[in-house]
Amino acid sequence: THMENQSASARLMLNHATTLNLHTGNLVNRSRLKKKCPSSPSEELQDCITATLSEWSSKIPSAVDKELPDTLNCTLTQPTEAITPEEREELKVSVKLFLSGSNCSCIRDAVEMACSALGVAQLDSVIIAPPPLLEGDSLSLEHLQPLWEELERLVQSQKIAAIGTSDLDKALLEQLYTWAQVKPSSNQVNLASCCVMPPDLTAFAKECDIQLLTHNDPKELISATSFQAAVQESVKELLVADWSLEWVLRYSVIVKSRGIIKSKGYLVQAKRSNTDHTSSYSS
């Protein structure tokens, strides 16, 4: 059947490609169509990945060209409307970037992809969520420095106006602030972990003009298994174990004067590790 051919084409393409870039498009419009409200950011993201990949694979012609791309750009047919220069002043484009690994070069990739998806030259603010650490490790300035330096370069080249952090306690925020050339303009605090802002953090933030924001994102926005389950659900019989998430970027575009969200969505990048399946069978 036609559907099976399309799924086979999608599978063929995903088994060949080494990078998958996925853009969910504007969820503000989509969520109006959807009855169920996702209970958590993780669930929302998992739903979005499945929906985007399913729609993408349904649009693939069943006869795929001989030349299969190494990078698949999977975007919805109604992507986020690019922001026009006239309205740019009125809008605030905020991003939170969740890294899966410690590869800093992907920060630039993610920022550039967001700028091009939204049609802007600069993001107003980028908050970084450092990659999840190994059991028993705690976040230190050493972990943050290479990530922060990459963000600072993006501020210097005017790709980002302001940069912020997530889940830093007072001691670590102070260390980063003292060391950094471009100071953090905000720090997000998870409300699940503390219902009241720690007084030492509040005092330090006030003194250094750092905005304290709240969030409800889990430590790991989406686990490897949930990511693979989302992909599997949309492209049947795919070897999903080869695919792993590099980063997730969540953006929101807010109309400053009215405080309403004009658009929000996710950009996701995944990489496929083992590129040659045939060798393992023949040896």
Short mmCIF file of C-alpha atoms in Angstrom, two decimals, residues 29-258:
data_model
loop_
_atom_site.label_atom_id
_atom_site.label_comp_id
_atom_site.label_asym_id
_atom_site.label_seq_id
_atom_site.Cartn_x
_atom_site.Cartn_y
_atom_site.Cartn_z
CA ASN A 29 -1.53 26.95 16.38
CA ARG A 30 -1.20 23.21 16.72
CA SER A 31 -2.22 22.97 20.33
CA ARG A 32 -5.57 24.53 19.48
CA LEU A 33 -6.27 21.51 17.34
CA LYS A 34 -5.15 19.07 19.94
CA LYS A 35 -7.56 18.07 22.64
CA LYS A 36 -5.21 16.65 25.20
CA CYS A 37 -2.92 18.92 27.10
CA PRO A 38 0.53 17.42 27.62
CA SER A 39 1.18 16.91 31.31
CA SER A 40 4.87 17.72 31.16
CA PRO A 41 7.47 19.33 28.91
CA SER A 42 8.89 15.84 28.23
CA GLU A 43 5.54 14.51 27.10
CA GLU A 44 4.93 17.55 24.93
CA LEU A 45 8.28 17.09 23.22
CA GLN A 46 7.74 13.37 22.69
CA ASP A 47 4.30 14.06 21.13
CA CYS A 48 5.80 16.73 18.90
CA ILE A 49 8.61 14.52 17.62
CA THR A 50 6.16 11.75 16.73
CA ALA A 51 3.70 14.12 15.06
CA THR A 52 6.39 15.92 13.07
CA LEU A 53 8.09 12.74 11.88
CA SER A 54 4.77 11.11 11.01
CA GLU A 55 3.67 14.08 8.95
CA TRP A 56 7.09 14.30 7.31
CA SER A 57 7.16 10.61 6.37
CA SER A 58 3.62 10.80 4.98
CA LYS A 59 4.82 13.46 2.51
CA ILE A 60 7.80 11.51 1.15
CA PRO A 61 7.29 10.33 -2.41
CA SER A 62 7.36 6.54 -2.42
CA ALA A 63 10.12 6.35 -5.01
CA VAL A 64 13.13 7.90 -3.35
CA ASP A 65 16.00 9.23 -5.48
CA LYS A 66 19.20 7.24 -5.67
CA GLU A 67 21.04 10.09 -3.95
CA LEU A 68 20.01 9.88 -0.32
CA PRO A 69 20.90 12.94 1.80
CA ASP A 70 23.18 12.59 4.84
CA THR A 71 21.27 15.30 6.64
CA LEU A 72 17.51 15.12 6.82
CA ASN A 73 15.66 18.35 7.48
CA CYS A 74 12.29 17.40 8.75
CA THR A 75 9.94 20.36 9.07
CA LEU A 76 6.20 20.62 9.03
CA THR A 77 4.30 22.00 6.09
CA GLN A 78 3.07 24.96 8.13
CA PRO A 79 6.31 26.07 9.69
CA THR A 80 6.51 29.05 11.99
CA GLU A 81 5.89 32.21 10.03
CA ALA A 82 9.20 34.01 9.67
CA ILE A 83 9.31 37.25 11.61
CA THR A 84 9.22 40.35 9.42
CA PRO A 85 11.75 43.17 10.03
CA GLU A 86 8.86 45.57 10.78
CA GLU A 87 7.58 43.49 13.69
CA ARG A 88 10.99 42.41 15.02
CA GLU A 89 11.16 45.33 17.47
CA GLU A 90 7.86 44.33 19.04
CA LEU A 91 8.91 40.74 19.68
CA LYS A 92 11.14 38.98 22.14
CA VAL A 93 12.65 35.73 20.93
CA SER A 94 13.70 33.55 23.87
CA VAL A 95 15.38 30.20 23.65
CA LYS A 96 16.30 27.46 26.08
CA LEU A 97 18.88 25.03 24.83
CA PHE A 98 19.12 21.53 26.32
CA LEU A 99 22.38 19.81 25.52
CA SER A 100 22.73 16.03 25.58
CA GLY A 101 26.50 15.91 25.35
CA SER A 102 29.43 18.18 26.01
CA ASN A 103 30.05 19.03 22.37
CA CYS A 104 30.12 22.84 22.41
CA SER A 105 30.09 23.35 18.67
CA CYS A 106 26.46 22.27 18.60
CA ILE A 107 25.51 25.45 20.51
CA ARG A 108 26.34 27.51 17.41
CA ASP A 109 24.51 25.04 15.14
CA ALA A 110 21.42 25.23 17.31
CA VAL A 111 21.46 29.04 17.48
CA GLU A 112 21.98 29.40 13.73
CA MET A 113 19.22 26.92 13.01
CA ALA A 114 16.83 28.82 15.30
CA CYS A 115 17.70 32.15 13.63
CA SER A 116 17.07 30.74 10.20
CA ALA A 117 13.86 28.90 11.21
CA LEU A 118 12.43 32.08 12.72
CA GLY A 119 13.83 34.47 10.16
CA VAL A 120 15.78 36.61 12.65
CA ALA A 121 19.38 37.77 12.74
CA GLN A 122 19.62 37.64 16.52
CA LEU A 123 17.99 35.83 19.44
CA ASP A 124 17.06 38.08 22.38
CA SER A 125 17.99 35.55 25.01
CA VAL A 126 19.43 32.07 25.23
CA ILE A 127 19.36 30.06 28.44
CA ILE A 128 21.55 27.02 28.53
CA ALA A 129 20.66 23.80 30.35
CA PRO A 130 23.94 21.91 30.77
CA PRO A 131 24.05 18.24 29.75
CA PRO A 132 22.96 15.72 32.40
CA LEU A 133 25.94 14.56 34.47
CA LEU A 134 27.01 11.08 35.43
CA GLU A 135 25.78 9.69 38.74
CA GLY A 136 27.67 11.23 41.61
CA ASP A 137 29.02 14.16 39.57
CA SER A 138 27.89 17.63 40.46
CA LEU A 139 27.88 20.61 38.16
CA SER A 140 30.99 22.77 38.44
CA LEU A 141 32.41 25.87 36.83
CA GLU A 142 34.68 23.59 34.72
CA HIS A 143 31.59 22.00 33.16
CA LEU A 144 30.10 25.38 32.36
CA GLN A 145 33.15 27.24 31.05
CA PRO A 146 33.43 25.72 27.55
CA LEU A 147 29.67 26.09 27.02
CA TRP A 148 29.69 29.66 28.27
CA GLU A 149 32.66 30.62 26.08
CA GLU A 150 30.74 29.40 23.04
CA LEU A 151 27.73 31.50 24.11
CA GLU A 152 29.98 34.53 24.68
CA ARG A 153 31.34 34.23 21.13
CA LEU A 154 27.76 34.25 19.86
CA VAL A 155 27.04 37.39 21.87
CA GLN A 156 30.18 39.02 20.46
CA SER A 157 29.12 38.16 16.91
CA GLN A 158 25.64 39.57 17.73
CA LYS A 159 23.79 36.28 17.20
CA ILE A 160 22.48 36.49 20.78
CA ALA A 161 21.70 39.58 22.87
CA ALA A 162 21.64 38.06 26.38
CA ILE A 163 22.67 34.73 27.86
CA GLY A 164 21.45 32.96 30.96
CA THR A 165 21.81 29.82 33.00
CA SER A 166 19.57 27.23 34.51
CA ASP A 167 19.54 25.65 37.96
CA LEU A 168 22.69 27.23 39.34
CA ASP A 169 22.86 27.73 43.09
CA LYS A 170 24.28 30.92 44.56
CA ALA A 171 27.85 29.62 44.84
CA LEU A 172 28.05 28.42 41.25
CA LEU A 173 26.25 31.45 39.83
CA GLU A 174 28.72 33.69 41.65
CA GLN A 175 31.70 31.70 40.33
CA LEU A 176 30.38 31.94 36.78
CA TYR A 177 29.58 35.63 37.18
CA THR A 178 33.06 36.42 38.47
CA TRP A 179 34.81 34.43 35.74
CA ALA A 180 32.62 35.28 32.74
CA GLN A 181 33.35 38.09 30.30
CA VAL A 182 29.70 38.31 29.29
CA LYS A 183 27.76 38.08 32.54
CA PRO A 184 24.68 35.88 32.89
CA SER A 185 21.57 38.04 32.63
CA SER A 186 19.24 35.42 34.09
CA ASN A 187 19.16 32.16 36.02
CA GLN A 188 16.23 29.78 35.92
CA VAL A 189 15.24 28.05 39.13
CA ASN A 190 13.21 24.87 39.13
CA LEU A 191 10.09 25.34 41.21
CA ALA A 192 9.78 21.63 41.93
CA SER A 193 13.10 21.66 43.76
CA CYS A 194 12.32 24.76 45.79
CA CYS A 195 9.00 26.44 46.32
CA VAL A 196 10.71 29.50 47.70
CA MET A 197 13.69 31.19 46.10
CA PRO A 198 16.78 30.67 48.28
CA PRO A 199 17.45 34.02 50.03
CA ASP A 200 21.21 33.97 49.29
CA LEU A 201 20.49 33.46 45.59
CA THR A 202 17.88 36.22 45.59
CA ALA A 203 20.23 38.67 47.29
CA PHE A 204 23.14 37.88 44.95
CA ALA A 205 20.96 38.08 41.85
CA LYS A 206 19.56 41.43 42.92
CA GLU A 207 23.01 42.82 43.63
CA CYS A 208 24.33 41.73 40.21
CA ASP A 209 21.18 42.51 38.26
CA ILE A 210 20.52 38.89 37.32
CA GLN A 211 16.89 38.07 36.66
CA LEU A 212 15.64 34.98 38.48
CA LEU A 213 13.10 33.05 36.45
CA THR A 214 11.21 29.88 37.26
CA HIS A 215 10.73 26.77 35.17
CA ASN A 216 9.33 23.26 35.43
CA ASP A 217 11.60 21.32 33.08
CA PRO A 218 12.91 17.98 34.28
CA LYS A 219 16.67 17.45 34.72
CA GLU A 220 16.69 15.56 31.45
CA LEU A 221 14.13 17.03 29.07
CA ILE A 222 13.64 13.76 27.23
CA SER A 223 15.37 10.48 27.92
CA ALA A 224 17.11 8.49 25.19
CA THR A 225 14.42 5.81 25.46
CA SER A 226 11.55 8.30 25.14
CA PHE A 227 13.23 9.91 22.15
CA GLN A 228 13.67 6.53 20.46
CA ALA A 229 10.08 5.57 21.31
CA ALA A 230 8.84 8.77 19.65
CA VAL A 231 10.82 8.02 16.50
CA GLN A 232 9.74 4.38 16.49
CA GLU A 233 6.11 5.32 16.78
CA SER A 234 6.29 7.41 13.62
CA VAL A 235 8.61 5.29 11.49
CA LYS A 236 7.88 1.61 12.03
CA GLU A 237 10.64 -1.01 12.01
CA LEU A 238 13.42 1.55 12.07
CA LEU A 239 16.62 0.66 13.89
CA VAL A 240 16.13 3.44 16.41
CA ALA A 241 18.91 2.31 18.73
CA ASP A 242 21.43 3.99 16.41
CA TRP A 243 19.83 7.39 16.84
CA SER A 244 20.69 9.62 19.74
CA LEU A 245 19.70 13.14 20.62
CA GLU A 246 22.34 15.87 20.30
CA TRP A 247 20.30 18.79 21.57
CA VAL A 248 16.82 20.22 21.90
CA LEU A 249 16.09 23.91 21.50
CA ARG A 250 12.79 25.33 22.67
CA TYR A 251 11.89 28.79 21.46
CA SER A 252 9.13 31.21 22.22
CA VAL A 253 8.32 34.45 20.47
CA ILE A 254 6.54 36.88 22.75
CA VAL A 255 4.72 40.08 21.81
CA LYS A 256 6.38 42.45 24.31
CA SER A 257 3.58 44.97 24.70
CA ARG A 258 0.91 42.35 25.29
#
